[in-house]
Amino acid sequence: MNFTFTEEQLMIKQTAKEFAESEIAPSTVERDIKGEFPYDIVKKLGELGFMGMMVSPEWGGAGLDTISYVLAMEEISKVDASVGVIMSVNNSLVCWGLEEYGTPEQKEKYLKPLAQGKMLGAFALSEPEAGSDATNQHTIAEKDGDYWILNGTKNWITNGTTADVYLVMAQTNRQLRHKGISAFIVEKDFPGFERGKKEDKLGIRSSDTCSLMFSNCRVPKENLLWEEGKGFNFAMNTLNGGRIGIAAQALGIAQASLEAAIKYSKERKAFGKPIAELQAIQFKLADMATKVEAARLLTLQAASLKDQQKDFAVQAAMAKLFASRVAMECADEAIQIHGGYGYVREYLVERYLRDAKITEIYEGTSEIQRIVIARNLIK
Ligand code: CAA
């Protein structure tokens, strides 16, 4: 595999890095403490073309490849993983799903503004009783003339209180189990649709997560996405790409942890010299750097396969499984190297650990990634 980046890919990476450092970093700590959504930043990301990176220009996107998306996601998440997930959900789960499976009318009405960052999207699969066991959908959609009537509850929805458009999975034929699930496009103002209170989370606190309630929510029949009964396949296919985005987010957190650990260990003196000169610290740094590099290669491999239109689901699962663990381990080691200073907000690394944890949970837990990988090995 050739990972010599093109000039365009390097330019995207640099743009993301500069934007993250100048526009995102100054407010990251305060937004984390207050749990504040970064409205202005998301608007600017839209203007940069970062909210619809892989969408073709015909539908308002930047027309970039998945490698560029990974490079940008890493740089943004390195500075603020909350901004990373907001961007990732809009790009991978919402825009990609609409471009791949939407009708031209749906693309004109929803994809264009979503890709331009004029609207924000969310993806609603999880339910109170359908997290990892995602086929166990209880939200129901019944036909009523020109409408579908949705009833049910969705949980843990990223961009939940702030999105304009939601891609919602619901049972249209319970007897058919997962083959009776369909996907719908729901606007925030549709009657019968309500958003719950923002969750008070351990990490990625500046992104917003909430439940969604549907009580006889009327969805026009033209808002059915792809075909009736294809909603579960839609969700799985979309999540495969999403997992590359989350792997890149985890990579950003891991890289940030490594850089913080290097910086601190060169400054901090103990036993008469910078702790970077102690082998105990050097071994930690070496292990962290090696794991970060391996996570990066796995993530780029999955992105490269996707760009070549080859099967990438297993490689995406491997990338997410590995990169999320590396993010946890690197954040943990960064705190250990900082000692007591790592345990307080001032040195940032405590946030890296809080932010890292979710990468092992959303868009399929690490256990689900192992299922995807193992099933492929024994099929
Ligand atoms: N890619 C494509 N298709 C897949 C797939 C994958 N990775 N995994 C499963 N499928 C397909 C299967 O091929 C099958 O399709 P057909 O019946 O048409 O052949 C269908 O899905 C059902 O699969 P199984 O029969 O294997 O069903 P299962 O119940 O044994 O396993 C599962 C399904 C893999 C566990 C699935 O439920 C799953 O992935 N669960 C995790 C759900 C998840 O990732 N949720 C994330 C929520 S969204 C989120 O977090 C976004 C956010 O806000 C940040």
Short mmCIF file of C-alpha atoms and ligand atoms in Angstrom, two decimals:
data_model
loop_
_atom_site.label_atom_id
_atom_site.label_comp_id
_atom_site.label_asym_id
_atom_site.label_seq_id
_atom_site.Cartn_x
_atom_site.Cartn_y
_atom_site.Cartn_z
CA MET A 1 0.00 0.00 0.00
CA ASN A 2 1.22 3.44 -0.87
CA PHE A 3 0.54 6.10 1.74
CA THR A 4 2.38 8.93 0.07
CA PHE A 5 -0.20 11.64 0.45
CA THR A 6 -1.14 13.81 -2.49
CA GLU A 7 -0.62 17.56 -2.32
CA GLU A 8 -4.36 18.00 -1.94
CA GLN A 9 -4.51 15.56 0.99
CA LEU A 10 -1.61 17.33 2.71
CA MET A 11 -3.30 20.67 2.16
CA ILE A 12 -6.51 19.39 3.76
CA LYS A 13 -4.53 18.11 6.75
CA GLN A 14 -2.78 21.46 7.12
CA THR A 15 -6.02 23.42 6.79
CA ALA A 16 -7.64 21.24 9.46
CA LYS A 17 -4.63 21.65 11.76
CA GLU A 18 -4.56 25.43 11.41
CA PHE A 19 -8.32 25.71 11.85
CA ALA A 20 -8.25 23.47 14.92
CA GLU A 21 -5.43 25.42 16.56
CA SER A 22 -6.74 28.90 15.78
CA GLU A 23 -10.53 28.50 15.86
CA ILE A 24 -11.27 25.48 18.05
CA ALA A 25 -8.54 25.31 20.71
CA PRO A 26 -9.27 28.67 22.41
CA SER A 27 -12.75 27.57 23.56
CA THR A 28 -12.22 23.80 24.03
CA VAL A 29 -11.65 23.77 27.79
CA GLU A 30 -14.53 26.11 28.59
CA ARG A 31 -16.98 24.26 26.34
CA ASP A 32 -15.94 20.98 27.96
CA ILE A 33 -16.58 22.35 31.45
CA LYS A 34 -19.90 23.96 30.54
CA GLY A 35 -21.02 21.27 28.09
CA GLU A 36 -21.60 23.92 25.42
CA PHE A 37 -22.25 23.07 21.78
CA PRO A 38 -19.78 24.79 19.37
CA TYR A 39 -22.33 26.47 17.07
CA ASP A 40 -19.90 29.00 15.54
CA ILE A 41 -17.22 26.40 14.96
CA VAL A 42 -19.64 24.03 13.21
CA LYS A 43 -20.78 26.92 10.99
CA LYS A 44 -17.16 27.66 10.04
CA LEU A 45 -16.45 23.97 9.42
CA GLY A 46 -19.35 24.05 6.98
CA GLU A 47 -17.86 27.06 5.20
CA LEU A 48 -14.55 25.17 4.92
CA GLY A 49 -16.33 22.21 3.28
CA PHE A 50 -15.60 19.95 6.27
CA MET A 51 -19.21 18.99 6.96
CA GLY A 52 -19.66 17.26 3.60
CA MET A 53 -16.09 16.33 2.77
CA MET A 54 -16.80 13.23 0.68
CA VAL A 55 -20.02 14.46 -0.94
CA SER A 56 -19.69 15.23 -4.64
CA PRO A 57 -19.70 18.93 -5.60
CA GLU A 58 -22.95 18.29 -7.52
CA TRP A 59 -24.64 17.93 -4.10
CA GLY A 60 -22.80 20.73 -2.36
CA GLY A 61 -19.88 18.71 -1.01
CA ALA A 62 -16.11 19.06 -1.22
CA GLY A 63 -15.70 15.94 -3.38
CA LEU A 64 -12.72 14.66 -1.35
CA ASP A 65 -11.64 11.11 -0.65
CA THR A 66 -11.84 9.14 2.61
CA ILE A 67 -8.09 9.53 3.23
CA SER A 68 -8.51 13.33 3.32
CA TYR A 69 -11.45 12.87 5.68
CA VAL A 70 -9.31 10.74 8.03
CA LEU A 71 -6.49 13.30 7.97
CA ALA A 72 -8.88 16.15 8.78
CA MET A 73 -10.72 14.15 11.45
CA GLU A 74 -7.44 13.34 13.20
CA GLU A 75 -6.35 16.99 13.27
CA ILE A 76 -9.72 18.27 14.49
CA SER A 77 -10.10 15.52 17.12
CA LYS A 78 -6.55 16.05 18.33
CA VAL A 79 -7.66 19.47 19.52
CA ASP A 80 -11.30 18.70 20.34
CA ALA A 81 -12.88 15.26 20.06
CA SER A 82 -16.34 16.77 20.60
CA VAL A 83 -16.03 18.76 17.39
CA GLY A 84 -14.67 15.58 15.80
CA VAL A 85 -17.80 13.55 16.49
CA ILE A 86 -20.16 16.33 15.38
CA MET A 87 -18.28 16.44 12.09
CA SER A 88 -18.01 12.65 11.79
CA VAL A 89 -21.72 11.96 12.25
CA ASN A 90 -22.69 14.61 9.69
CA ASN A 91 -20.11 13.38 7.16
CA SER A 92 -20.12 9.60 7.52
CA LEU A 93 -23.54 8.69 8.77
CA VAL A 94 -25.82 11.38 7.38
CA CYS A 95 -24.29 12.81 4.19
CA TRP A 96 -22.81 9.51 3.02
CA GLY A 97 -26.10 7.67 3.65
CA LEU A 98 -28.11 10.29 1.77
CA GLU A 99 -25.74 10.44 -1.19
CA GLU A 100 -25.58 6.66 -1.51
CA TYR A 101 -29.27 5.85 -1.03
CA GLY A 102 -31.28 9.08 -1.39
CA THR A 103 -33.47 10.07 -4.33
CA PRO A 104 -32.44 13.16 -6.35
CA GLU A 105 -35.25 15.08 -4.59
CA GLN A 106 -34.01 14.00 -1.15
CA LYS A 107 -30.47 14.98 -2.10
CA GLU A 108 -31.58 18.38 -3.34
CA LYS A 109 -33.67 19.09 -0.26
CA TYR A 110 -31.49 17.59 2.48
CA LEU A 111 -28.04 16.52 1.28
CA LYS A 112 -27.08 19.87 -0.28
CA PRO A 113 -27.65 21.99 2.84
CA LEU A 114 -26.18 19.24 5.07
CA ALA A 115 -23.03 18.99 2.97
CA GLN A 116 -22.66 22.78 2.94
CA GLY A 117 -23.03 22.94 6.73
CA LYS A 118 -26.26 24.93 6.45
CA MET A 119 -28.09 22.10 8.20
CA LEU A 120 -26.85 19.59 10.74
CA GLY A 121 -27.70 15.89 10.67
CA ALA A 122 -28.13 13.05 13.17
CA PHE A 123 -28.44 9.29 12.88
CA ALA A 124 -31.01 7.47 15.00
CA LEU A 125 -30.61 3.71 15.35
CA SER A 126 -30.07 3.02 19.08
CA GLU A 127 -33.06 2.58 21.38
CA PRO A 128 -33.51 1.87 25.09
CA GLU A 129 -33.56 -1.88 24.28
CA ALA A 130 -31.57 -1.83 21.04
CA GLY A 131 -27.97 -0.77 21.55
CA SER A 132 -25.54 -3.48 20.45
CA ASP A 133 -28.56 -5.66 19.63
CA ALA A 134 -29.58 -3.19 16.97
CA THR A 135 -32.02 -5.48 15.10
CA ASN A 136 -34.30 -5.36 18.18
CA GLN A 137 -36.00 -2.15 17.01
CA HIS A 138 -39.18 -1.12 18.83
CA THR A 139 -39.84 2.14 17.01
CA ILE A 140 -42.72 1.47 14.63
CA ALA A 141 -43.67 3.15 11.37
CA GLU A 142 -47.17 2.51 10.00
CA LYS A 143 -48.52 3.70 6.68
CA ASP A 144 -51.38 6.20 6.70
CA GLY A 145 -52.19 7.48 3.21
CA ASP A 146 -49.34 9.69 2.07
CA TYR A 147 -47.60 9.52 5.45
CA TRP A 148 -45.75 7.14 7.71
CA ILE A 149 -46.69 7.45 11.38
CA LEU A 150 -43.74 6.89 13.69
CA ASN A 151 -44.00 5.88 17.35
CA GLY A 152 -41.13 5.05 19.67
CA THR A 153 -37.98 6.31 21.38
CA LYS A 154 -34.36 6.61 20.25
CA ASN A 155 -31.41 6.89 22.62
CA TRP A 156 -27.90 8.37 22.68
CA ILE A 157 -28.33 10.48 19.57
CA THR A 158 -25.26 12.56 18.72
CA ASN A 159 -26.23 16.07 17.50
CA GLY A 160 -29.57 15.16 19.09
CA THR A 161 -30.74 18.56 20.34
CA THR A 162 -29.07 20.57 17.57
CA ALA A 163 -29.72 18.68 14.32
CA ASP A 164 -32.15 19.83 11.64
CA VAL A 165 -32.48 16.43 9.96
CA TYR A 166 -32.54 12.90 11.42
CA LEU A 167 -32.11 9.58 9.65
CA VAL A 168 -34.37 7.32 11.72
CA MET A 169 -34.65 3.52 11.61
CA ALA A 170 -38.07 2.02 12.43
CA GLN A 171 -39.95 -1.27 12.05
CA THR A 172 -42.37 -1.22 9.14
CA ASN A 173 -43.01 -4.97 9.44
CA ARG A 174 -42.26 -6.53 12.79
CA GLN A 175 -42.73 -10.12 11.54
CA LEU A 176 -39.79 -9.73 9.19
CA ARG A 177 -37.50 -8.69 12.06
CA HIS A 178 -34.46 -6.83 10.68
CA LYS A 179 -35.71 -7.22 7.12
CA GLY A 180 -38.78 -5.28 8.20
CA ILE A 181 -36.79 -2.21 9.31
CA SER A 182 -36.92 0.92 7.12
CA ALA A 183 -35.06 4.25 7.23
CA PHE A 184 -36.79 7.65 7.26
CA ILE A 185 -35.73 11.26 6.95
CA VAL A 186 -37.28 13.25 9.78
CA GLU A 187 -37.14 17.03 10.07
CA LYS A 188 -36.83 18.58 13.52
CA ASP A 189 -40.20 20.35 13.17
CA PHE A 190 -42.29 17.40 12.04
CA PRO A 191 -45.40 17.15 14.24
CA GLY A 192 -45.14 14.46 16.90
CA PHE A 193 -41.34 14.64 17.07
CA GLU A 194 -39.68 15.73 20.30
CA ARG A 195 -36.11 15.89 21.51
CA GLY A 196 -35.20 14.99 25.09
CA LYS A 197 -32.85 16.76 27.45
CA LYS A 198 -29.16 16.91 26.74
CA GLU A 199 -27.24 14.12 28.50
CA ASP A 200 -24.61 15.12 31.09
CA LYS A 201 -21.68 13.03 29.84
CA LEU A 202 -18.26 11.91 31.10
CA GLY A 203 -16.50 13.06 27.92
CA ILE A 204 -17.06 14.72 24.53
CA ARG A 205 -19.10 17.11 26.63
CA SER A 206 -19.27 19.84 24.03
CA SER A 207 -21.14 17.56 21.63
CA ASP A 208 -24.80 17.07 22.42
CA THR A 209 -26.47 13.74 23.00
CA CYS A 210 -30.14 13.15 23.77
CA SER A 211 -33.13 10.86 23.34
CA LEU A 212 -35.74 11.37 20.62
CA MET A 213 -39.44 10.75 21.10
CA PHE A 214 -41.90 9.99 18.31
CA SER A 215 -45.61 10.16 19.18
CA ASN A 216 -47.68 9.74 16.05
CA CYS A 217 -44.96 11.65 14.20
CA ARG A 218 -46.10 12.24 10.62
CA VAL A 219 -43.40 11.66 8.01
CA PRO A 220 -44.28 12.22 4.32
CA LYS A 221 -44.00 9.03 2.28
CA GLU A 222 -41.35 10.59 0.02
CA ASN A 223 -39.07 10.70 3.09
CA LEU A 224 -38.63 6.93 3.10
CA LEU A 225 -34.92 6.38 2.43
CA TRP A 226 -33.79 3.68 -0.05
CA GLU A 227 -36.55 0.98 0.04
CA GLU A 228 -39.03 -0.35 2.56
CA GLY A 229 -37.32 -3.14 4.52
CA LYS A 230 -33.79 -1.93 3.68
CA GLY A 231 -33.33 0.22 6.78
CA PHE A 232 -31.12 -2.21 8.67
CA ASN A 233 -28.83 -2.76 5.69
CA PHE A 234 -28.77 1.02 5.29
CA ALA A 235 -27.71 1.44 8.92
CA MET A 236 -25.01 -1.26 8.77
CA ASN A 237 -23.53 -0.08 5.47
CA THR A 238 -23.48 3.49 6.72
CA LEU A 239 -21.92 2.54 10.06
CA ASN A 240 -19.04 0.78 8.30
CA GLY A 241 -17.90 4.15 6.99
CA GLY A 242 -18.75 5.80 10.30
CA ARG A 243 -16.34 3.47 12.05
CA ILE A 244 -13.46 4.87 9.97
CA GLY A 245 -14.41 8.35 11.19
CA ILE A 246 -14.45 7.22 14.83
CA ALA A 247 -11.13 5.41 14.39
CA ALA A 248 -9.71 8.73 13.12
CA GLN A 249 -11.24 10.54 16.08
CA ALA A 250 -9.60 8.04 18.47
CA LEU A 251 -6.34 8.48 16.60
CA GLY A 252 -6.52 12.23 17.15
CA ILE A 253 -6.98 11.73 20.89
CA ALA A 254 -4.10 9.24 21.01
CA GLN A 255 -1.79 11.57 19.08
CA ALA A 256 -2.71 14.48 21.37
CA SER A 257 -1.92 12.30 24.40
CA LEU A 258 1.45 11.32 22.96
CA GLU A 259 2.41 14.92 22.13
CA ALA A 260 1.36 16.13 25.59
CA ALA A 261 3.38 13.34 27.22
CA ILE A 262 6.51 14.15 25.18
CA LYS A 263 6.25 17.87 25.92
CA TYR A 264 5.72 17.40 29.64
CA SER A 265 8.44 14.79 30.05
CA LYS A 266 10.99 17.15 28.48
CA GLU A 267 9.99 19.98 30.82
CA ARG A 268 9.49 18.15 34.10
CA LYS A 269 12.59 17.47 36.13
CA ALA A 270 12.99 14.67 38.68
CA PHE A 271 16.07 13.05 40.15
CA GLY A 272 18.09 15.95 38.77
CA LYS A 273 17.12 15.66 35.09
CA PRO A 274 14.14 15.89 32.73
CA ILE A 275 12.01 12.79 33.20
CA ALA A 276 12.28 12.17 29.42
CA GLU A 277 15.81 10.98 30.18
CA LEU A 278 14.51 8.23 32.46
CA GLN A 279 14.08 4.87 30.78
CA ALA A 280 10.79 4.29 32.60
CA ILE A 281 9.36 7.27 30.73
CA GLN A 282 11.13 6.54 27.43
CA PHE A 283 9.62 3.05 27.31
CA LYS A 284 6.14 4.51 27.80
CA LEU A 285 6.68 7.07 25.03
CA ALA A 286 8.05 4.42 22.68
CA ASP A 287 5.08 2.13 23.25
CA MET A 288 2.62 4.99 22.81
CA ALA A 289 4.23 6.14 19.56
CA THR A 290 4.30 2.60 18.15
CA LYS A 291 0.64 2.01 18.95
CA VAL A 292 -0.40 5.39 17.50
CA GLU A 293 1.43 4.59 14.27
CA ALA A 294 -0.21 1.16 14.02
CA ALA A 295 -3.65 2.69 14.65
CA ARG A 296 -2.99 5.28 11.95
CA LEU A 297 -1.99 2.63 9.41
CA LEU A 298 -5.10 0.53 10.14
CA THR A 299 -7.33 3.57 9.79
CA LEU A 300 -5.71 4.68 6.54
CA GLN A 301 -5.95 1.13 5.21
CA ALA A 302 -9.71 1.06 5.80
CA ALA A 303 -10.04 4.51 4.20
CA SER A 304 -7.95 3.47 1.22
CA LEU A 305 -10.04 0.34 0.64
CA LYS A 306 -13.22 2.42 0.81
CA ASP A 307 -11.77 4.87 -1.72
CA GLN A 308 -10.97 1.97 -4.03
CA GLN A 309 -14.58 0.77 -3.64
CA LYS A 310 -13.37 -2.53 -2.17
CA ASP A 311 -14.87 -4.30 0.87
CA PHE A 312 -13.72 -2.42 3.92
CA ALA A 313 -16.17 -3.36 6.71
CA VAL A 314 -13.76 -5.70 8.49
CA GLN A 315 -10.82 -3.30 8.18
CA ALA A 316 -13.02 -0.47 9.49
CA ALA A 317 -13.98 -2.64 12.47
CA MET A 318 -10.32 -3.47 13.10
CA ALA A 319 -9.32 0.18 12.83
CA LYS A 320 -12.00 1.31 15.29
CA LEU A 321 -11.33 -1.57 17.70
CA PHE A 322 -7.60 -0.90 17.76
CA ALA A 323 -7.53 2.89 17.58
CA SER A 324 -10.10 3.27 20.37
CA ARG A 325 -8.03 1.02 22.69
CA VAL A 326 -4.88 2.94 21.75
CA ALA A 327 -6.64 6.22 22.57
CA MET A 328 -7.53 4.87 26.03
CA GLU A 329 -4.04 3.50 26.67
CA CYS A 330 -2.23 6.62 25.45
CA ALA A 331 -4.47 8.96 27.46
CA ASP A 332 -3.94 6.79 30.54
CA GLU A 333 -0.16 6.76 30.07
CA ALA A 334 -0.11 10.50 29.41
CA ILE A 335 -1.81 11.04 32.78
CA GLN A 336 0.63 8.65 34.47
CA ILE A 337 3.60 10.56 33.03
CA HIS A 338 2.10 13.86 34.25
CA GLY A 339 1.55 12.40 37.73
CA GLY A 340 -0.71 14.62 39.85
CA TYR A 341 -0.72 17.32 37.18
CA GLY A 342 -2.35 14.86 34.81
CA TYR A 343 -5.29 14.55 37.15
CA VAL A 344 -6.32 18.21 36.95
CA ARG A 345 -7.89 20.14 34.08
CA GLU A 346 -5.01 22.54 33.51
CA TYR A 347 -2.89 19.96 31.66
CA LEU A 348 -5.64 18.72 29.28
CA VAL A 349 -4.70 15.03 29.45
CA GLU A 350 -7.53 14.18 31.88
CA ARG A 351 -9.98 15.25 29.14
CA TYR A 352 -8.27 12.99 26.64
CA LEU A 353 -9.05 9.99 28.84
CA ARG A 354 -12.68 11.09 29.33
CA ASP A 355 -13.08 11.71 25.59
CA ALA A 356 -11.35 8.48 24.59
CA LYS A 357 -13.77 6.20 26.42
CA ILE A 358 -16.72 6.84 24.11
CA THR A 359 -14.73 5.68 21.08
CA GLU A 360 -14.94 2.16 22.55
CA ILE A 361 -18.72 2.48 22.82
CA TYR A 362 -20.43 4.38 20.01
CA GLU A 363 -20.85 3.31 16.40
CA GLY A 364 -20.57 -0.26 17.68
CA THR A 365 -18.82 -1.21 20.92
CA SER A 366 -15.43 -2.93 20.82
CA GLU A 367 -17.29 -6.20 21.42
CA ILE A 368 -19.41 -5.59 18.31
CA GLN A 369 -16.29 -4.82 16.26
CA ARG A 370 -14.86 -8.18 17.40
CA ILE A 371 -18.09 -9.89 16.27
CA VAL A 372 -17.82 -8.27 12.83
CA ILE A 373 -14.15 -9.34 12.56
CA ALA A 374 -14.61 -12.88 13.92
CA ARG A 375 -17.66 -13.66 11.79
CA ASN A 376 -15.63 -12.83 8.74
CA LEU A 377 -12.82 -15.15 9.89
CA ILE A 378 -15.05 -18.19 10.34
CA LYS A 379 -17.59 -17.71 7.56
N1 CAA B 1 -21.86 -4.36 7.21
C1 CAA B 1 -22.89 -4.67 6.39
N2 CAA B 1 -23.90 -5.46 6.76
C2 CAA B 1 -23.87 -5.96 8.01
C3 CAA B 1 -22.84 -5.69 8.91
C4 CAA B 1 -21.79 -4.86 8.47
N3 CAA B 1 -20.77 -4.51 9.26
N4 CAA B 1 -23.10 -6.32 10.07
C5 CAA B 1 -24.27 -6.97 9.90
N5 CAA B 1 -24.73 -6.75 8.65
C6 CAA B 1 -25.95 -7.25 8.02
C7 CAA B 1 -25.93 -8.77 7.84
O1 CAA B 1 -25.28 -9.10 6.64
C8 CAA B 1 -27.41 -9.05 7.79
O2 CAA B 1 -27.93 -8.66 6.53
P1 CAA B 1 -28.93 -9.61 5.67
O3 CAA B 1 -29.86 -10.27 6.61
O4 CAA B 1 -29.56 -8.69 4.69
O5 CAA B 1 -28.01 -10.60 5.02
C9 CAA B 1 -27.98 -8.07 8.79
O6 CAA B 1 -27.04 -7.02 8.91
C10 CAA B 1 -28.24 -8.65 10.17
O7 CAA B 1 -27.02 -9.20 10.61
P2 CAA B 1 -26.99 -10.50 11.52
O8 CAA B 1 -27.94 -11.51 10.99
O9 CAA B 1 -25.57 -10.87 11.66
O10 CAA B 1 -27.62 -9.93 12.88
P3 CAA B 1 -27.11 -10.01 14.37
O11 CAA B 1 -28.19 -9.48 15.21
O12 CAA B 1 -26.56 -11.39 14.68
O13 CAA B 1 -25.83 -9.01 14.37
C11 CAA B 1 -24.93 -6.78 14.62
C12 CAA B 1 -26.01 -7.69 14.00
C13 CAA B 1 -23.66 -6.91 13.83
C14 CAA B 1 -24.66 -7.14 16.08
C15 CAA B 1 -25.54 -5.36 14.54
O14 CAA B 1 -26.72 -5.30 15.31
C16 CAA B 1 -24.60 -4.26 14.97
O15 CAA B 1 -23.72 -3.83 14.22
N6 CAA B 1 -24.81 -3.73 16.21
C17 CAA B 1 -24.12 -2.53 16.65
C18 CAA B 1 -24.96 -1.33 16.31
C19 CAA B 1 -24.18 -0.07 16.27
O16 CAA B 1 -23.09 0.02 15.73
N7 CAA B 1 -24.79 0.99 16.79
C20 CAA B 1 -24.23 2.28 16.72
C21 CAA B 1 -25.33 3.29 16.89
S1 CAA B 1 -25.13 4.72 15.92
C22 CAA B 1 -24.04 5.71 16.72
O17 CAA B 1 -23.41 5.35 17.68
C23 CAA B 1 -23.87 7.01 16.06
C24 CAA B 1 -23.53 8.13 16.94
O18 CAA B 1 -24.39 8.87 17.36
C25 CAA B 1 -22.11 8.46 17.18
#
